[in-house]
Amino acid sequence: MPGSVEAGPAVEGRPPEVPVEINAKWCKGCDICVAFCPKEVLVRPEGEKAQVAHPEKCTRCGLCEIMCPDLAIVVIPARKGARAQAQGGAGDA
Amino acid sequence: MAMPITHYLRTSKMPHIWCAGCGHGMVLGAVLRAIDSLGLDKDQVCVVSGIGCASRAPGYLDFNTLHTTHGRALAFATGIRMVKPGMKVIVLTGDGDAAAIGGNHLIHAARRNIGIATVCFNNSIYGMTSGQYSPMTPTGSYASTAPYGHIEEPFDLCELVYAAGASYVARGTAYHALLLSKLIAKAIATDGFSFVEAITQCPTYYGRRNRMRTAVDMLKWQKEHGVPVASAARMSPEEMVGKFRIGELGTRTRPEYTRRYAAIIEVAEKGEAERDA
């Protein structure tokens, strides 16, 4: 298993892949996702909603999604191209 | 998940009313993932609740839903199940709703073993009315009505419901969300009365009075105090002091009530036919 999955280089004109989507309208800023993310991918600046700060560290483990009390987080499965690239890149890991 | 969680939500009603960090949304997520894992048709599911913070849940759900009177969710659910025995009836209730106001309905639904899955969101407090103690408030903890520490013993609600006759009894926590979802799925699939106690956090009215300032503190408490049944079996009573078991706590096979009812109708009709002949 690779230690991390590439956040997603732009493939054929598509925007870079973001591993975690946060619905800011539903997020109440409780900090649960920030505290329990094993890779410190998420942050919440004072007075703001949760944000993805380090997409490159995300392993898409899904913990933030199942622990979000506001049902505001979705972890996006890796695109086939991005996953192959990440696995290729993980050969030296 | 096979379907996105929004498939099961009335998204126009979101965001929900619960406080920041409230565990009820986590338990609700576990319920939805359980339903998703069973591949149930939304029209064949009816979610019923009583009154309280937890009982707000069905308002956000895109199933047949019913928000009833305090403690009476199981009475309404019994009626639904009697006329629609094919319907998956799920009751979402809080610790006050289930154990205090609805305590009688709870034990009798279990005694009859009617096919209803009940998920009790146990946050140890009456959150909606600002933090009075409930029958599930731990001894010694603080509540707005127990400013010097609570002097009563709480129910072990799982033991109570199992003793009353339920087919399936389990306990999970908001922190152990994946386990909770699996337990709820098994409860919904159970033939007979099933009950899952979901320990959840109320940071607003329980945590801040009980030396747990944030939702994160309360989730860490759940992580440290919830002991899987297999590990608990190897621990001494001294080691288990202050801790609680999580996982499947009781399963048994007993006749389900609506099928017994259908059978007795057949007996009665046969009797009448013979009498009229």
Coordinates of C-alpha atoms in Angstrom, one line a residue:
Chain A
M1 CA 0.0 0.0 0.0
P2 CA 1.3 3.4 -0.8
G3 CA 1.9 5.7 2.2
S4 CA 0.0 8.5 0.5
V5 CA -2.0 9.2 -2.7
E6 CA -1.1 12.0 -4.9
A7 CA -3.7 14.8 -4.6
G8 CA -3.9 14.7 -8.3
P9 CA -1.9 16.4 -11.0
A10 CA -4.1 17.9 -13.7
V11 CA -4.9 15.2 -16.3
E12 CA -5.8 16.2 -19.8
G13 CA -7.1 19.6 -18.9
R14 CA -9.1 18.4 -15.9
P15 CA -8.7 20.4 -12.8
P16 CA -6.4 19.0 -10.1
E17 CA -8.1 16.3 -8.0
V18 CA -9.1 17.3 -4.5
P19 CA -9.4 14.2 -2.3
V20 CA -11.8 15.7 0.3
E21 CA -14.8 17.9 -0.4
I22 CA -16.2 20.0 2.5
N23 CA -19.6 21.5 2.2
A24 CA -19.0 24.8 3.9
K25 CA -22.8 25.5 4.2
W26 CA -23.2 22.4 6.4
C27 CA -19.9 22.5 8.3
K28 CA -20.3 24.0 11.8
G29 CA -16.6 24.1 12.6
C30 CA -16.5 21.6 15.4
D31 CA -12.9 20.6 14.7
I32 CA -13.6 16.8 14.9
C33 CA -12.2 16.2 11.4
V34 CA -9.1 18.3 12.1
A35 CA -8.4 16.5 15.4
F36 CA -8.9 12.9 14.1
C37 CA -7.3 13.1 10.6
P38 CA -4.3 10.8 10.9
K39 CA -2.4 12.8 8.3
E40 CA -3.2 16.4 9.4
V41 CA -4.7 17.1 6.0
L42 CA -7.4 19.4 7.4
V43 CA -7.2 22.8 9.2
R44 CA -9.8 25.2 10.5
P45 CA -8.7 28.8 10.9
E46 CA -10.3 30.6 13.8
G47 CA -13.8 31.6 13.0
E48 CA -13.9 29.8 9.7
K49 CA -15.0 26.4 8.4
A50 CA -12.8 23.3 7.9
Q51 CA -10.5 23.4 4.9
V52 CA -8.2 21.1 3.0
A53 CA -4.7 22.4 3.7
H54 CA -2.5 19.4 2.6
P55 CA -4.3 17.4 -0.1
E56 CA -1.0 15.7 -1.0
K57 CA -0.9 14.0 2.4
C58 CA -4.4 12.5 2.2
T59 CA -4.7 8.7 2.0
R60 CA -8.5 8.8 1.5
C61 CA -9.0 6.7 4.6
G62 CA -12.4 8.2 4.9
L63 CA -12.2 8.8 8.7
C64 CA -13.2 12.5 8.3
E65 CA -16.3 11.5 6.3
I66 CA -17.6 9.0 8.8
M67 CA -16.8 11.2 11.8
C68 CA -18.2 14.5 10.4
P69 CA -21.3 15.2 12.6
D70 CA -22.6 17.7 10.0
L71 CA -22.5 15.1 7.1
A72 CA -20.5 17.8 5.3
I73 CA -17.5 15.8 4.1
V74 CA -17.1 13.5 1.2
V75 CA -13.9 11.7 0.4
I76 CA -13.6 11.4 -3.4
P77 CA -12.3 8.0 -4.7
A78 CA -9.0 8.4 -6.6
R79 CA -9.4 8.7 -10.3
K80 CA -8.0 5.7 -12.2
G81 CA -5.2 7.8 -13.8
A82 CA -4.3 9.5 -10.5
R83 CA -4.3 6.2 -8.6
A84 CA -2.0 4.5 -11.2
Q85 CA 0.3 7.4 -11.1
A86 CA 0.3 7.4 -7.3
Q87 CA 1.0 3.7 -7.1
G88 CA 3.8 4.1 -9.7
G89 CA 5.2 6.9 -7.6
A90 CA 4.9 4.8 -4.4
G91 CA 7.4 2.2 -5.8
D92 CA 10.3 3.8 -4.0
A93 CA 8.3 4.3 -0.8
Chain B
M1 CA -21.3 3.7 0.2
A2 CA -23.1 2.6 -2.8
M3 CA -25.2 5.8 -2.9
P4 CA -24.0 9.2 -1.7
I5 CA -25.3 10.1 1.7
T6 CA -27.3 13.0 0.1
H7 CA -29.5 10.3 -1.6
Y8 CA -31.0 9.6 1.8
L9 CA -31.3 13.2 3.0
R10 CA -33.9 16.0 2.5
T11 CA -31.1 18.3 1.5
S12 CA -33.4 21.3 1.5
K13 CA -33.7 20.8 5.3
M14 CA -29.9 20.9 5.9
P15 CA -27.8 22.0 7.7
H16 CA -29.3 20.2 10.6
I17 CA -30.3 21.9 13.9
W18 CA -27.8 20.1 16.1
C19 CA -25.0 22.0 17.8
A20 CA -21.4 22.1 16.5
G21 CA -19.7 18.8 17.6
C22 CA -23.0 17.1 18.6
G23 CA -22.6 13.3 18.0
H24 CA -26.1 12.9 16.8
G25 CA -25.1 13.6 13.2
M26 CA -22.4 10.9 13.5
V27 CA -25.0 8.4 14.7
L28 CA -27.4 9.5 11.9
G29 CA -24.5 9.0 9.4
A30 CA -24.0 5.4 10.8
V31 CA -27.8 4.7 10.4
L32 CA -27.7 5.9 6.8
R33 CA -24.6 3.8 6.0
A34 CA -26.3 0.8 7.6
I35 CA -29.4 1.3 5.4
D36 CA -27.2 1.8 2.4
S37 CA -25.3 -1.4 3.1
L38 CA -28.6 -3.4 3.2
G39 CA -29.6 -1.9 -0.2
L40 CA -33.1 -1.1 1.1
D41 CA -35.7 0.6 -1.1
K42 CA -36.4 4.1 0.5
D43 CA -40.2 3.5 0.1
Q44 CA -40.0 0.3 2.2
V45 CA -38.4 2.1 5.1
C46 CA -40.3 4.0 7.8
V47 CA -38.3 6.1 10.4
V48 CA -40.2 7.1 13.5
S49 CA -39.1 9.3 16.4
G50 CA -40.4 10.9 19.6
I51 CA -39.4 14.2 21.1
G52 CA -35.9 15.5 21.9
C53 CA -32.7 16.4 20.0
A54 CA -32.3 12.8 18.6
S55 CA -35.9 12.8 17.5
R56 CA -35.3 15.6 15.1
A57 CA -33.4 13.1 12.9
P58 CA -36.3 11.9 10.7
G59 CA -37.0 15.4 9.6
Y60 CA -33.8 15.3 7.5
L61 CA -34.4 11.9 6.1
D62 CA -35.9 11.0 2.7
F63 CA -37.9 7.9 3.8
N64 CA -41.4 7.5 5.1
T65 CA -41.0 9.4 8.4
L66 CA -43.0 10.2 11.5
H67 CA -42.2 12.6 14.3
T68 CA -44.5 11.7 17.1
T69 CA -45.1 12.6 20.8
H70 CA -42.7 12.3 23.6
G71 CA -41.7 8.7 24.4
R72 CA -44.4 7.3 22.0
A73 CA -42.3 6.5 18.9
L74 CA -42.5 2.8 19.6
A75 CA -46.2 2.9 20.0
F76 CA -46.7 4.6 16.6
A77 CA -44.0 2.2 15.1
T78 CA -46.0 -0.8 16.5
G79 CA -49.1 0.5 14.7
I80 CA -47.1 0.9 11.4
R81 CA -45.5 -2.5 11.7
M82 CA -48.9 -4.1 12.4
V83 CA -50.5 -2.8 9.2
K84 CA -47.4 -3.0 7.1
P85 CA -45.5 -6.1 8.2
G86 CA -43.3 -5.8 5.1
M87 CA -42.0 -2.3 6.1
K88 CA -38.6 -1.9 7.7
V89 CA -39.6 0.2 10.7
I90 CA -36.7 2.1 12.4
V91 CA -37.2 4.1 15.6
L92 CA -34.7 6.9 16.4
T93 CA -35.0 8.0 20.0
G94 CA -32.9 9.7 22.7
D95 CA -32.1 8.4 26.2
G96 CA -34.8 10.5 27.8
D97 CA -37.4 9.6 25.2
A98 CA -36.6 5.9 25.3
A99 CA -35.7 5.3 28.9
A100 CA -37.9 7.8 30.9
I101 CA -41.0 9.0 29.1
G102 CA -41.1 6.0 26.8
G103 CA -39.7 3.4 29.1
N104 CA -42.9 1.4 29.2
H105 CA -43.2 1.3 25.5
L106 CA -39.6 0.1 25.2
I107 CA -39.9 -2.9 27.5
H108 CA -43.2 -4.0 26.0
A109 CA -42.1 -3.7 22.4
A110 CA -39.1 -5.9 23.5
R111 CA -41.4 -8.3 25.3
R112 CA -43.6 -8.7 22.3
N113 CA -40.5 -9.0 20.1
I114 CA -42.1 -6.9 17.3
G115 CA -39.9 -6.4 14.3
I116 CA -38.8 -2.8 14.9
A117 CA -35.2 -1.7 15.0
T118 CA -34.6 1.0 17.7
V119 CA -31.5 3.2 17.8
C120 CA -31.2 5.1 21.1
F121 CA -29.0 8.1 20.8
N122 CA -27.6 8.2 24.4
N123 CA -26.0 11.5 25.2
S124 CA -26.7 11.0 29.0
I125 CA -28.7 14.3 29.2
Y126 CA -31.8 16.1 28.1
G127 CA -30.1 18.4 25.6
M128 CA -33.1 20.1 24.1
T129 CA -34.3 21.5 27.4
S130 CA -30.9 22.6 28.6
G131 CA -29.3 19.7 30.4
Q132 CA -31.5 18.0 33.0
Y133 CA -30.3 14.5 34.1
S134 CA -32.0 11.5 32.4
P135 CA -32.2 7.9 33.5
M136 CA -28.9 7.4 31.6
T137 CA -26.9 10.1 33.4
P138 CA -23.9 8.5 35.1
T139 CA -23.7 8.6 38.9
G140 CA -21.6 11.5 40.1
S141 CA -21.8 13.5 36.9
Y142 CA -23.2 17.1 36.8
A143 CA -26.4 18.3 35.2
S144 CA -28.5 21.4 35.4
T145 CA -30.7 19.5 37.9
A146 CA -27.7 17.8 39.6
P147 CA -25.4 20.8 40.4
Y148 CA -23.7 18.9 43.2
G149 CA -23.4 15.6 41.3
H150 CA -26.0 13.0 40.3
I151 CA -26.9 10.6 43.1
E152 CA -28.9 8.0 41.0
E153 CA -27.6 4.9 39.2
P154 CA -28.3 4.9 35.4
F155 CA -30.1 2.0 33.7
D156 CA -28.0 -0.5 31.7
L157 CA -30.5 0.0 28.9
C158 CA -29.1 -2.9 26.8
E159 CA -29.5 -5.4 29.7
L160 CA -33.0 -4.1 30.4
V161 CA -34.2 -4.5 26.8
Y162 CA -32.6 -7.9 26.5
A163 CA -34.1 -9.1 29.7
A164 CA -37.5 -7.9 28.5
G165 CA -37.2 -10.2 25.5
A166 CA -35.5 -8.4 22.5
S167 CA -34.0 -10.6 19.7
Y168 CA -30.9 -8.4 19.3
V169 CA -29.1 -5.9 21.6
A170 CA -25.9 -4.1 20.9
R171 CA -24.0 -1.0 21.9
G172 CA -21.7 1.3 20.0
T173 CA -20.4 4.9 20.1
A174 CA -20.3 7.9 17.8
Y175 CA -16.5 7.5 17.9
H176 CA -16.6 3.8 16.8
A177 CA -18.7 4.9 13.8
L178 CA -17.9 2.0 11.5
L179 CA -18.7 -0.6 14.2
L180 CA -21.9 1.3 15.0
S181 CA -23.0 1.2 11.4
K182 CA -22.4 -2.6 11.3
L183 CA -24.4 -3.1 14.5
I184 CA -27.3 -1.0 13.2
A185 CA -27.3 -2.9 9.9
K186 CA -27.6 -6.2 11.9
A187 CA -30.3 -4.7 14.0
I188 CA -32.3 -3.6 11.0
A189 CA -31.9 -7.1 9.4
T190 CA -33.0 -8.8 12.7
D191 CA -36.3 -10.7 12.7
G192 CA -37.8 -9.4 15.9
F193 CA -37.2 -6.5 18.2
S194 CA -33.7 -5.1 18.0
F195 CA -32.0 -2.3 20.0
V196 CA -28.8 -0.5 19.5
E197 CA -27.6 2.0 22.2
A198 CA -25.4 4.6 20.5
I199 CA -23.3 6.5 23.0
T200 CA -23.0 10.0 21.6
Q201 CA -21.7 13.4 22.8
C202 CA -23.5 16.5 23.9
P203 CA -20.7 19.0 24.2
T204 CA -23.1 21.9 24.9
Y205 CA -24.9 20.6 28.0
Y206 CA -23.0 17.5 29.2
G207 CA -19.4 17.9 28.2
R208 CA -18.8 21.4 29.5
R209 CA -20.3 20.5 32.9
N210 CA -18.3 17.3 33.1
R211 CA -14.7 18.4 32.5
M212 CA -14.8 17.6 28.7
R213 CA -14.7 21.0 27.1
T214 CA -15.0 20.0 23.5
A215 CA -16.6 17.4 21.3
V216 CA -13.1 16.1 20.5
D217 CA -12.5 15.6 24.3
M218 CA -15.8 13.6 24.5
L219 CA -14.9 11.4 21.5
K220 CA -11.5 10.6 23.1
W221 CA -13.4 9.6 26.2
Q222 CA -15.6 7.3 24.1
K223 CA -12.5 5.8 22.5
E224 CA -10.8 5.2 25.9
H225 CA -13.9 3.9 27.8
G226 CA -15.6 1.7 25.1
V227 CA -14.3 -1.9 25.3
P228 CA -15.0 -4.4 22.6
V229 CA -16.9 -7.4 24.0
A230 CA -14.1 -9.8 23.2
S231 CA -11.6 -7.7 25.1
A232 CA -14.0 -7.1 28.0
A233 CA -14.4 -10.9 28.4
R234 CA -10.7 -11.1 29.2
M235 CA -10.8 -8.2 31.7
S236 CA -11.4 -8.3 35.4
P237 CA -14.4 -6.5 37.0
E238 CA -11.8 -4.0 38.5
E239 CA -10.4 -3.3 35.1
M240 CA -13.9 -2.7 33.7
V241 CA -14.8 -0.1 36.4
G242 CA -16.0 3.1 34.6
K243 CA -15.8 1.4 31.2
F244 CA -18.6 -0.1 29.1
R245 CA -18.8 -2.9 26.6
I246 CA -19.3 -2.2 22.9
G247 CA -20.4 -4.7 20.2
E248 CA -23.2 -7.3 20.2
L249 CA -24.4 -7.9 23.7
G250 CA -27.2 -10.4 23.1
T251 CA -28.9 -12.3 20.3
R252 CA -31.6 -14.9 20.5
T253 CA -34.3 -16.3 18.2
R254 CA -37.9 -15.8 19.2
P255 CA -41.1 -15.7 17.2
E256 CA -41.7 -12.2 15.8
Y257 CA -45.0 -10.6 16.9
T258 CA -46.7 -9.6 13.6
R259 CA -46.2 -13.1 12.3
R260 CA -47.7 -14.5 15.5
Y261 CA -50.6 -12.1 15.0
A262 CA -51.1 -13.2 11.4
A263 CA -51.2 -16.8 12.6
I264 CA -53.8 -16.2 15.3
I265 CA -56.0 -14.4 12.7
E266 CA -55.9 -17.6 10.6
V267 CA -56.8 -19.7 13.7
A268 CA -59.7 -17.3 14.5
E269 CA -61.0 -17.3 10.9
K270 CA -60.9 -21.0 10.8
G271 CA -62.8 -21.2 14.0
E272 CA -65.5 -18.9 12.8
A273 CA -65.8 -20.8 9.5
E274 CA -66.3 -24.0 11.4
R275 CA -68.8 -22.4 13.7
D276 CA -70.8 -21.0 10.8
A277 CA -70.8 -24.2 8.9

